[in-house]
DNA sequence: TGATAATTGTTATGGACCATATCAAATATC
DNA sequence: GATATTTGATATGGTCCATAACAATTATCA
């Protein structure tokens, strides 16, 4: 196999061997217009999981357009409502949010008068988080939107029992994987 | 209710009303050490879905540590192997990757000699994508790692039939939601 | 008690990922 | 053959995520 000067110019890329070019020549012009085959990709849990998650978030944002709440913001409001009086570190960490990144989130929610930081009397380093009246009202409306537009869509697509089974399996993965 | 000068300094935040401070005073010092209640959060599909996805990706990265392949890179290699001779636009779009963002990804894979861009003879604008021999070998090893370490873990956690049901529901969400 | 360590909220910063506008080269359209 | 479209690429900005560092406050403990 006379390979004339394995590298004519030193600017060639690592993959630029004769073998690859030969392989490529064999598939040149094949499969012009046809749809691509997903192949094993559609069996990869991570792939399907990620795509499903994107779709769900996308739908969530559409349902919440009138309230301008992201999934993360919604989760903060839910958690603060359920656990009033906790500080930023506690709320952030149970949501998997790092404290530095939680600051801007709270700045946003507080500027919209949805929740408030109150200096704790026990530990004057920390801020206690509470929903404002407006925050409670907005969250109530958000819950209704989620239930009627978002989760309802899921039930309609999967059926009640399947939806519950799905949630159970995802919880198991989230907690025990 | 005599509220002495509703706003002493104009620098007060919107949420700084007497009502919120009163509400906060009632929960000060409650629930010091106890664990937080997730409440309705654990029933929110989006929340559980996102957390599960993070766990799965995390595990995937650990399993692939020896090959240094991210989920996205793995999906590219899988798709190029199944569809050799397609161009960047086709591969990227079926993966939901925007063309500009696909360039750096390919630069990476190509610099590691896992795949190659070959100028198409049909349309000299486009690059045909092919796996190199090394790319094929690495992908083969990656598939084995995924099967024995990653997906096996899932089967062990959920059981074979549940794992298939999960995949089916996620596909349905990804495609029909 | 007082010196030292740890914690809380915060800022600054950098990386990874995602999205848009724009460009030159090549091709398609008419 | 003039114009529009497509392809890969660059530049750029936004969002999210992660780490280091800091002042104020609190905990530790010698």
CSV table of C-alpha atoms (C1' of nucleotides) in Angstrom, one decimal:
chain,number,residue,atom,x,y,z
A,1,UNK,CA,0.0,0.0,0.0
A,2,UNK,CA,1.9,3.0,-1.2
A,3,UNK,CA,0.7,5.8,0.9
A,4,UNK,CA,2.3,8.8,-0.7
A,5,UNK,CA,3.8,10.8,2.1
A,6,UNK,CA,1.3,10.0,4.9
A,7,UNK,CA,1.0,13.7,5.5
A,8,UNK,CA,1.4,16.1,2.7
A,9,UNK,CA,0.8,19.2,4.7
A,10,UNK,CA,1.4,19.2,8.4
A,11,UNK,CA,-1.9,21.1,8.7
A,12,UNK,CA,-3.9,17.9,8.3
A,13,UNK,CA,-6.3,16.9,11.0
A,14,UNK,CA,-5.7,13.7,13.0
A,15,UNK,CA,-8.6,11.9,11.3
A,16,UNK,CA,-7.5,12.6,7.8
A,17,UNK,CA,-6.2,9.2,6.9
A,18,UNK,CA,-6.8,7.3,3.7
A,19,UNK,CA,-9.0,4.8,5.5
A,20,UNK,CA,-11.6,7.3,6.6
A,21,UNK,CA,-11.8,8.9,3.2
A,22,UNK,CA,-12.3,5.5,1.6
A,23,UNK,CA,-15.1,4.7,4.1
A,24,UNK,CA,-16.6,8.0,3.4
A,25,UNK,CA,-16.5,7.5,-0.4
A,26,UNK,CA,-18.7,4.4,0.0
A,27,UNK,CA,-21.5,6.4,1.6
A,28,UNK,CA,-21.3,9.5,-0.6
A,29,UNK,CA,-24.6,10.2,-2.1
A,30,UNK,CA,-26.5,7.5,-0.3
A,31,UNK,CA,-29.6,8.3,1.7
A,32,UNK,CA,-30.2,11.7,0.2
A,33,UNK,CA,-33.7,12.6,1.2
A,34,UNK,CA,-34.8,9.8,3.5
A,35,UNK,CA,-35.5,10.4,7.2
A,36,UNK,CA,-32.7,9.5,9.6
A,37,UNK,CA,-32.8,6.3,11.6
A,38,UNK,CA,-32.7,6.9,15.4
A,39,UNK,CA,-31.6,3.3,15.9
A,40,UNK,CA,-30.5,2.5,19.4
A,41,UNK,CA,-31.0,6.1,20.5
A,42,UNK,CA,-34.7,5.6,21.0
A,43,UNK,CA,-33.8,2.9,23.6
A,44,UNK,CA,-31.5,5.0,25.6
A,45,UNK,CA,-33.2,6.0,28.7
A,46,UNK,CA,-31.2,9.2,29.2
A,47,UNK,CA,-32.0,10.4,25.7
A,48,UNK,CA,-35.7,9.8,25.9
A,49,UNK,CA,-35.8,11.2,29.5
A,50,UNK,CA,-34.1,14.4,28.5
A,51,UNK,CA,-36.4,15.0,25.5
A,52,UNK,CA,-39.5,14.3,27.6
A,53,UNK,CA,-38.3,16.7,30.2
A,54,UNK,CA,-37.8,19.4,27.7
A,55,UNK,CA,-41.3,18.9,26.3
A,56,UNK,CA,-42.8,19.0,29.8
A,57,UNK,CA,-41.0,22.2,30.7
A,58,UNK,CA,-41.9,23.8,27.4
A,59,UNK,CA,-45.6,23.0,28.0
A,60,UNK,CA,-45.3,24.2,31.6
A,61,UNK,CA,-44.0,27.6,30.4
A,62,UNK,CA,-46.9,27.9,27.9
A,63,UNK,CA,-49.4,27.1,30.6
A,64,UNK,CA,-47.8,29.7,32.9
A,65,UNK,CA,-47.3,32.4,30.4
A,66,UNK,CA,-49.9,34.6,32.0
A,67,UNK,CA,-48.2,34.4,35.4
A,68,UNK,CA,-44.7,34.5,34.1
A,69,UNK,CA,-43.5,31.6,36.4
A,70,UNK,CA,-40.7,29.2,35.5
A,71,UNK,CA,-40.7,25.6,36.8
A,72,UNK,CA,-37.9,26.6,39.2
A,73,UNK,CA,-39.8,29.6,40.5
A,74,UNK,CA,-43.0,27.6,40.9
A,75,UNK,CA,-41.1,25.0,42.9
A,76,UNK,CA,-39.7,27.8,45.2
A,77,UNK,CA,-43.1,29.2,45.9
A,78,UNK,CA,-44.6,25.8,46.6
A,79,UNK,CA,-41.8,25.0,49.0
A,80,UNK,CA,-41.9,28.3,50.8
A,81,UNK,CA,-45.7,28.0,51.2
A,82,UNK,CA,-45.4,24.5,52.6
A,83,UNK,CA,-42.4,25.5,54.9
A,84,UNK,CA,-42.8,29.1,55.9
A,85,UNK,CA,-40.1,30.5,58.1
A,86,UNK,CA,-37.2,28.6,56.7
A,87,UNK,CA,-34.1,30.4,55.6
A,88,UNK,CA,-32.5,30.6,52.1
A,89,UNK,CA,-30.0,27.9,52.7
A,90,UNK,CA,-32.7,25.4,53.6
A,91,UNK,CA,-35.1,26.2,50.8
A,92,UNK,CA,-32.3,26.3,48.2
A,93,UNK,CA,-30.6,23.1,49.2
A,94,UNK,CA,-33.7,21.0,49.3
A,95,UNK,CA,-34.4,22.1,45.7
A,96,UNK,CA,-30.8,21.4,44.6
A,97,UNK,CA,-30.1,25.0,44.1
A,98,UNK,CA,-26.7,26.4,45.2
A,99,UNK,CA,-27.0,29.3,47.6
A,100,UNK,CA,-25.1,31.8,45.4
A,101,UNK,CA,-27.5,31.0,42.5
A,102,UNK,CA,-30.5,31.3,44.8
A,103,UNK,CA,-29.9,35.0,45.5
A,104,UNK,CA,-30.8,36.2,42.0
A,105,UNK,CA,-33.9,34.0,42.0
A,106,UNK,CA,-35.1,35.5,45.3
A,107,UNK,CA,-34.3,39.0,44.1
A,108,UNK,CA,-36.6,38.4,41.2
A,109,UNK,CA,-39.5,36.9,43.3
A,110,UNK,CA,-39.1,39.6,45.9
A,111,UNK,CA,-39.1,42.4,43.4
A,112,UNK,CA,-42.3,41.1,42.0
A,113,UNK,CA,-43.7,41.1,45.6
A,114,UNK,CA,-44.3,37.3,45.6
A,115,UNK,CA,-42.2,36.5,48.6
A,116,UNK,CA,-40.2,38.3,51.2
A,117,UNK,CA,-36.9,38.0,53.1
A,118,UNK,CA,-37.2,38.8,56.7
A,119,UNK,CA,-34.2,38.9,59.0
A,120,UNK,CA,-34.5,36.1,61.5
A,121,UNK,CA,-34.7,36.9,65.2
A,122,UNK,CA,-33.1,33.7,66.2
A,123,UNK,CA,-30.1,33.9,63.9
A,124,UNK,CA,-29.5,37.4,62.6
A,125,UNK,CA,-27.3,36.0,59.8
A,126,UNK,CA,-30.2,34.3,58.1
A,127,UNK,CA,-33.3,35.4,56.2
A,128,UNK,CA,-36.6,33.8,56.8
A,129,UNK,CA,-38.7,33.3,53.7
A,130,UNK,CA,-42.4,33.9,53.6
A,131,UNK,CA,-44.9,34.3,50.8
A,132,UNK,CA,-46.6,37.7,50.5
A,133,UNK,CA,-50.4,37.8,50.1
A,134,UNK,CA,-49.8,38.4,46.4
A,135,UNK,CA,-47.5,35.5,46.4
A,136,UNK,CA,-50.1,33.3,47.9
A,137,UNK,CA,-52.7,34.5,45.4
A,138,UNK,CA,-50.4,34.0,42.4
A,139,UNK,CA,-49.4,30.5,43.6
A,140,UNK,CA,-53.1,29.6,44.0
A,141,UNK,CA,-53.7,30.6,40.4
A,142,UNK,CA,-50.6,28.8,39.3
A,143,UNK,CA,-51.7,25.6,40.9
A,144,UNK,CA,-55.0,25.8,39.1
A,145,UNK,CA,-53.4,26.4,35.8
A,146,UNK,CA,-51.0,23.5,36.3
A,147,UNK,CA,-53.8,21.2,37.3
A,148,UNK,CA,-56.3,22.1,34.6
A,149,UNK,CA,-53.9,22.7,31.7
A,150,UNK,CA,-50.7,20.9,32.4
A,151,UNK,CA,-51.3,17.8,34.5
A,152,UNK,CA,-54.7,17.3,32.8
A,153,UNK,CA,-52.9,17.0,29.5
A,154,UNK,CA,-50.7,14.3,30.9
A,155,UNK,CA,-53.7,12.3,32.2
A,156,UNK,CA,-55.3,12.6,28.8
A,157,UNK,CA,-52.2,11.3,27.1
A,158,UNK,CA,-51.2,8.5,29.5
A,159,UNK,CA,-54.3,7.8,31.6
A,160,UNK,CA,-54.6,8.3,35.3
A,161,UNK,CA,-53.0,5.0,36.4
A,162,UNK,CA,-50.1,5.2,34.0
A,163,UNK,CA,-49.4,8.7,35.0
A,164,UNK,CA,-49.1,7.6,38.6
A,165,UNK,CA,-46.9,4.7,37.7
A,166,UNK,CA,-44.7,7.0,35.7
A,167,UNK,CA,-44.3,9.4,38.7
A,168,UNK,CA,-43.5,6.5,41.0
A,169,UNK,CA,-40.7,5.2,38.7
A,170,UNK,CA,-39.3,8.6,38.2
A,171,UNK,CA,-39.3,9.2,42.0
A,172,UNK,CA,-37.5,6.0,42.5
A,173,UNK,CA,-34.8,6.9,40.0
A,174,UNK,CA,-34.5,10.4,41.5
A,175,UNK,CA,-34.1,9.0,45.0
A,176,UNK,CA,-32.4,5.7,44.7
A,177,UNK,CA,-30.3,5.8,41.5
B,1,UNK,CA,-55.1,50.1,62.8
B,2,UNK,CA,-52.8,53.0,62.9
B,3,UNK,CA,-50.0,52.2,60.5
B,4,UNK,CA,-47.4,54.9,61.3
B,5,UNK,CA,-46.3,56.3,58.0
B,6,UNK,CA,-46.7,53.4,55.7
B,7,UNK,CA,-43.3,54.0,54.3
B,8,UNK,CA,-40.7,55.6,56.4
B,9,UNK,CA,-37.9,55.5,53.8
B,10,UNK,CA,-38.7,55.4,50.1
B,11,UNK,CA,-36.0,52.8,49.8
B,12,UNK,CA,-38.2,50.1,51.1
B,13,UNK,CA,-38.9,47.0,49.0
B,14,UNK,CA,-42.3,46.4,47.5
B,15,UNK,CA,-43.0,43.5,49.8
B,16,UNK,CA,-42.1,45.4,52.9
B,17,UNK,CA,-45.6,45.9,54.3
B,18,UNK,CA,-46.7,45.4,57.8
B,19,UNK,CA,-48.8,42.4,56.8
B,20,UNK,CA,-45.8,40.3,55.7
B,21,UNK,CA,-43.8,41.2,58.7
B,22,UNK,CA,-46.7,40.1,60.9
B,23,UNK,CA,-47.1,36.9,59.0
B,24,UNK,CA,-43.4,36.3,59.3
B,25,UNK,CA,-43.4,36.9,63.1
B,26,UNK,CA,-45.8,34.1,63.5
B,27,UNK,CA,-43.4,31.5,62.0
B,28,UNK,CA,-40.2,32.9,63.5
B,29,UNK,CA,-38.4,30.1,65.3
B,30,UNK,CA,-40.8,27.4,64.3
B,31,UNK,CA,-39.5,24.3,62.6
B,32,UNK,CA,-35.9,24.7,63.6
B,33,UNK,CA,-34.2,21.4,62.9
B,34,UNK,CA,-36.9,19.3,61.2
B,35,UNK,CA,-36.7,18.2,57.7
B,36,UNK,CA,-38.6,20.2,55.1
B,37,UNK,CA,-41.8,19.0,53.7
B,38,UNK,CA,-41.8,18.6,49.9
B,39,UNK,CA,-45.6,18.7,49.8
B,40,UNK,CA,-47.2,19.0,46.4
B,41,UNK,CA,-43.7,19.2,44.8
B,42,UNK,CA,-43.3,15.5,44.8
B,43,UNK,CA,-46.4,15.2,42.7
B,44,UNK,CA,-45.3,17.6,40.1
B,45,UNK,CA,-44.3,15.7,37.0
B,46,UNK,CA,-41.9,18.3,35.8
B,47,UNK,CA,-40.0,18.4,39.1
B,48,UNK,CA,-39.6,14.7,39.4
B,49,UNK,CA,-38.8,14.3,35.8
B,50,UNK,CA,-36.0,16.9,36.0
B,51,UNK,CA,-34.5,15.3,39.1
B,52,UNK,CA,-34.6,11.9,37.6
B,53,UNK,CA,-32.9,13.2,34.4
B,54,UNK,CA,-30.1,14.8,36.4
B,55,UNK,CA,-29.5,11.5,38.3
B,56,UNK,CA,-29.5,9.5,35.1
B,57,UNK,CA,-27.0,11.8,33.4
B,58,UNK,CA,-24.8,11.9,36.5
B,59,UNK,CA,-24.7,8.1,36.5
B,60,UNK,CA,-24.1,8.0,32.7
B,61,UNK,CA,-21.1,10.3,33.1
B,62,UNK,CA,-19.7,8.1,35.9
B,63,UNK,CA,-20.0,5.0,33.8
B,64,UNK,CA,-18.4,6.8,30.8
B,65,UNK,CA,-15.6,8.4,32.8
B,66,UNK,CA,-13.0,6.1,31.2
B,67,UNK,CA,-14.1,7.1,27.7
B,68,UNK,CA,-14.8,10.7,28.5
B,69,UNK,CA,-18.1,10.8,26.6
B,70,UNK,CA,-21.0,13.0,27.5
B,71,UNK,CA,-24.6,11.9,26.8
B,72,UNK,CA,-24.7,14.4,23.9
B,73,UNK,CA,-21.5,13.1,22.4
B,74,UNK,CA,-22.6,9.5,22.8
B,75,UNK,CA,-25.9,10.4,21.0
B,76,UNK,CA,-23.9,11.9,18.1
B,77,UNK,CA,-21.7,8.9,17.7
B,78,UNK,CA,-24.7,6.6,17.8
B,79,UNK,CA,-26.5,8.6,15.2
B,80,UNK,CA,-23.6,8.9,12.8
B,81,UNK,CA,-22.9,5.2,13.0
B,82,UNK,CA,-26.5,4.5,12.2
B,83,UNK,CA,-26.6,7.1,9.4
B,84,UNK,CA,-23.2,7.5,7.9
B,85,UNK,CA,-22.8,10.0,5.1
B,86,UNK,CA,-25.3,12.5,6.4
B,87,UNK,CA,-24.2,16.1,6.8
B,88,UNK,CA,-24.0,18.2,9.9
B,89,UNK,CA,-27.4,19.9,9.5
B,90,UNK,CA,-29.1,16.6,9.3
B,91,UNK,CA,-27.4,15.0,12.3
B,92,UNK,CA,-27.7,18.1,14.4
B,93,UNK,CA,-31.3,18.8,13.7
B,94,UNK,CA,-32.5,15.3,14.5
B,95,UNK,CA,-30.8,15.6,17.8
B,96,UNK,CA,-32.3,19.0,18.5
B,97,UNK,CA,-28.9,20.7,18.3
B,98,UNK,CA,-28.7,24.0,16.6
B,99,UNK,CA,-26.1,24.1,13.8
B,100,UNK,CA,-23.9,26.8,15.3
B,101,UNK,CA,-23.7,24.8,18.5
B,102,UNK,CA,-22.9,21.6,16.7
B,103,UNK,CA,-19.7,23.0,15.2
B,104,UNK,CA,-17.8,23.0,18.5
B,105,UNK,CA,-19.1,19.6,19.4
B,106,UNK,CA,-17.7,18.2,16.1
B,107,UNK,CA,-14.5,20.1,16.6
B,108,UNK,CA,-14.1,18.1,19.8
B,109,UNK,CA,-15.0,14.7,18.4
B,110,UNK,CA,-12.9,15.3,15.3
B,111,UNK,CA,-9.8,16.4,17.3
B,112,UNK,CA,-10.1,13.2,19.3
B,113,UNK,CA,-10.2,11.3,16.0
B,114,UNK,CA,-13.6,9.8,16.7
B,115,UNK,CA,-15.4,11.1,13.7
B,116,UNK,CA,-14.5,13.0,10.5
B,117,UNK,CA,-15.9,15.7,8.3
B,118,UNK,CA,-15.5,14.9,4.6
B,119,UNK,CA,-16.5,17.4,2.0
B,120,UNK,CA,-19.5,16.1,0.1
B,121,UNK,CA,-19.0,15.4,-3.6
B,122,UNK,CA,-22.7,16.0,-4.3
B,123,UNK,CA,-23.0,19.3,-2.5
B,124,UNK,CA,-19.7,20.9,-1.9
B,125,UNK,CA,-21.2,23.2,0.7
B,126,UNK,CA,-21.8,20.3,3.1
B,127,UNK,CA,-19.7,18.0,5.2
B,128,UNK,CA,-20.4,14.3,5.3
B,129,UNK,CA,-20.0,12.8,8.7
B,130,UNK,CA,-18.4,9.4,9.3
B,131,UNK,CA,-17.0,7.5,12.3
B,132,UNK,CA,-13.3,6.8,12.2
B,133,UNK,CA,-12.1,3.3,13.1
B,134,UNK,CA,-11.2,4.6,16.5
B,135,UNK,CA,-14.6,6.2,16.7
B,136,UNK,CA,-16.3,2.9,15.9
B,137,UNK,CA,-14.1,1.1,18.5
B,138,UNK,CA,-14.8,3.7,21.2
B,139,UNK,CA,-18.5,3.6,20.5
B,140,UNK,CA,-18.5,-0.2,20.8
B,141,UNK,CA,-16.8,0.0,24.2
B,142,UNK,CA,-19.2,2.8,25.2
B,143,UNK,CA,-22.2,0.7,24.3
B,144,UNK,CA,-20.9,-2.1,26.4
B,145,UNK,CA,-20.4,0.2,29.4
B,146,UNK,CA,-23.8,1.6,29.0
B,147,UNK,CA,-25.4,-1.8,28.8
B,148,UNK,CA,-23.6,-3.4,31.7
B,149,UNK,CA,-23.2,-0.5,34.1
B,150,UNK,CA,-25.9,2.0,33.2
B,151,UNK,CA,-29.0,0.3,31.8
B,152,UNK,CA,-28.4,-2.8,33.9
B,153,UNK,CA,-28.6,-0.6,37.0
B,154,UNK,CA,-32.0,0.6,35.8
B,155,UNK,CA,-33.3,-2.9,35.3
B,156,UNK,CA,-32.2,-3.9,38.7
B,157,UNK,CA,-34.0,-0.9,40.2
B,158,UNK,CA,-37.2,-1.0,38.2
B,159,UNK,CA,-37.3,-4.5,36.7
B,160,UNK,CA,-37.3,-5.3,33.0
B,161,UNK,CA,-41.0,-4.8,32.3
B,162,UNK,CA,-41.2,-1.6,34.3
B,163,UNK,CA,-38.2,-0.2,32.5
B,164,UNK,CA,-39.8,-0.8,29.1
B,165,UNK,CA,-43.1,0.7,30.3
B,166,UNK,CA,-41.2,3.8,31.5
B,167,UNK,CA,-39.4,4.1,28.2
B,168,UNK,CA,-42.7,3.9,26.3
B,169,UNK,CA,-44.4,6.6,28.4
B,170,UNK,CA,-41.4,8.9,28.1
B,171,UNK,CA,-41.3,8.4,24.3
B,172,UNK,CA,-45.0,9.2,24.2
B,173,UNK,CA,-44.4,12.4,26.1
B,174,UNK,CA,-41.4,13.3,24.0
B,175,UNK,CA,-43.3,12.8,20.8
B,176,UNK,CA,-46.9,13.7,21.4
B,177,UNK,CA,-46.9,16.2,24.2
C,1,DT,C1',-14.0,35.4,78.8
C,2,DG,C1',-11.8,35.7,74.3
C,3,DA,C1',-9.5,33.7,70.2
C,4,DT,C1',-10.7,30.7,66.5
C,5,DA,C1',-13.8,28.2,63.5
C,6,DA,C1',-18.1,27.7,61.1
C,7,DT,C1',-22.3,29.5,58.9
C,8,DT,C1',-25.4,32.8,56.2
C,9,DG,C1',-26.2,35.7,52.5
C,10,DT,C1',-23.8,37.9,48.9
C,11,DT,C1',-20.6,39.2,45.0
C,12,DA,C1',-17.6,38.0,41.5
C,13,DT,C1',-16.4,35.0,38.1
C,14,DG,C1',-15.9,31.2,34.8
C,15,DG,C1',-17.8,27.2,32.4
C,16,DA,C1',-21.4,24.7,29.8
C,17,DC,C1',-25.4,25.0,27.2
C,18,DC,C1',-28.7,27.3,24.2
C,19,DA,C1',-30.3,30.9,20.8
C,20,DT,C1',-30.0,34.6,17.2
C,21,DA,C1',-27.8,37.3,13.7
C,22,DT,C1',-24.5,37.3,10.2
C,23,DC,C1',-21.1,35.8,6.7
C,24,DA,C1',-18.7,33.5,2.6
C,25,DA,C1',-19.0,29.7,-0.3
C,26,DA,C1',-21.8,26.9,-2.9
C,27,DT,C1',-26.1,25.7,-4.8
C,28,DA,C1',-31.0,26.3,-6.2
C,29,DT,C1',-34.6,29.0,-8.5
C,30,DC,C1',-36.6,31.4,-12.1
D,1,DG,C1',-27.5,35.0,-15.4
D,2,DA,C1',-29.6,37.7,-11.4
D,3,DT,C1',-31.6,36.5,-7.0
D,4,DA,C1',-32.6,33.6,-3.3
D,5,DT,C1',-31.5,29.7,-0.4
D,6,DT,C1',-28.6,26.4,2.0
D,7,DT,C1',-24.4,24.9,4.6
D,8,DG,C1',-20.8,25.4,7.8
D,9,DA,C1',-18.9,28.7,10.5
D,10,DT,C1',-18.1,32.9,13.7
D,11,DA,C1',-19.5,36.1,17.0
D,12,DT,C1',-22.3,37.2,20.6
D,13,DG,C1',-25.6,37.2,24.4
D,14,DG,C1',-28.5,34.8,27.7
D,15,DT,C1',-29.3,31.3,31.2
D,16,DC,C1',-28.0,28.0,34.3
D,17,DC,C1',-24.5,25.8,37.2
D,18,DA,C1',-20.3,25.7,40.1
D,19,DT,C1',-16.4,27.6,42.9
D,20,DA,C1',-13.8,31.0,45.5
D,21,DA,C1',-14.0,34.7,48.5
D,22,DC,C1',-15.9,38.3,51.7
D,23,DA,C1',-18.5,40.7,55.8
D,24,DA,C1',-21.5,39.9,59.4
D,25,DT,C1',-23.0,36.9,62.7
D,26,DT,C1',-22.9,32.8,65.5
D,27,DA,C1',-20.7,28.5,67.4
D,28,DT,C1',-16.8,26.3,69.6
D,29,DC,C1',-13.8,25.6,73.2
D,30,DA,C1',-9.2,26.6,75.3
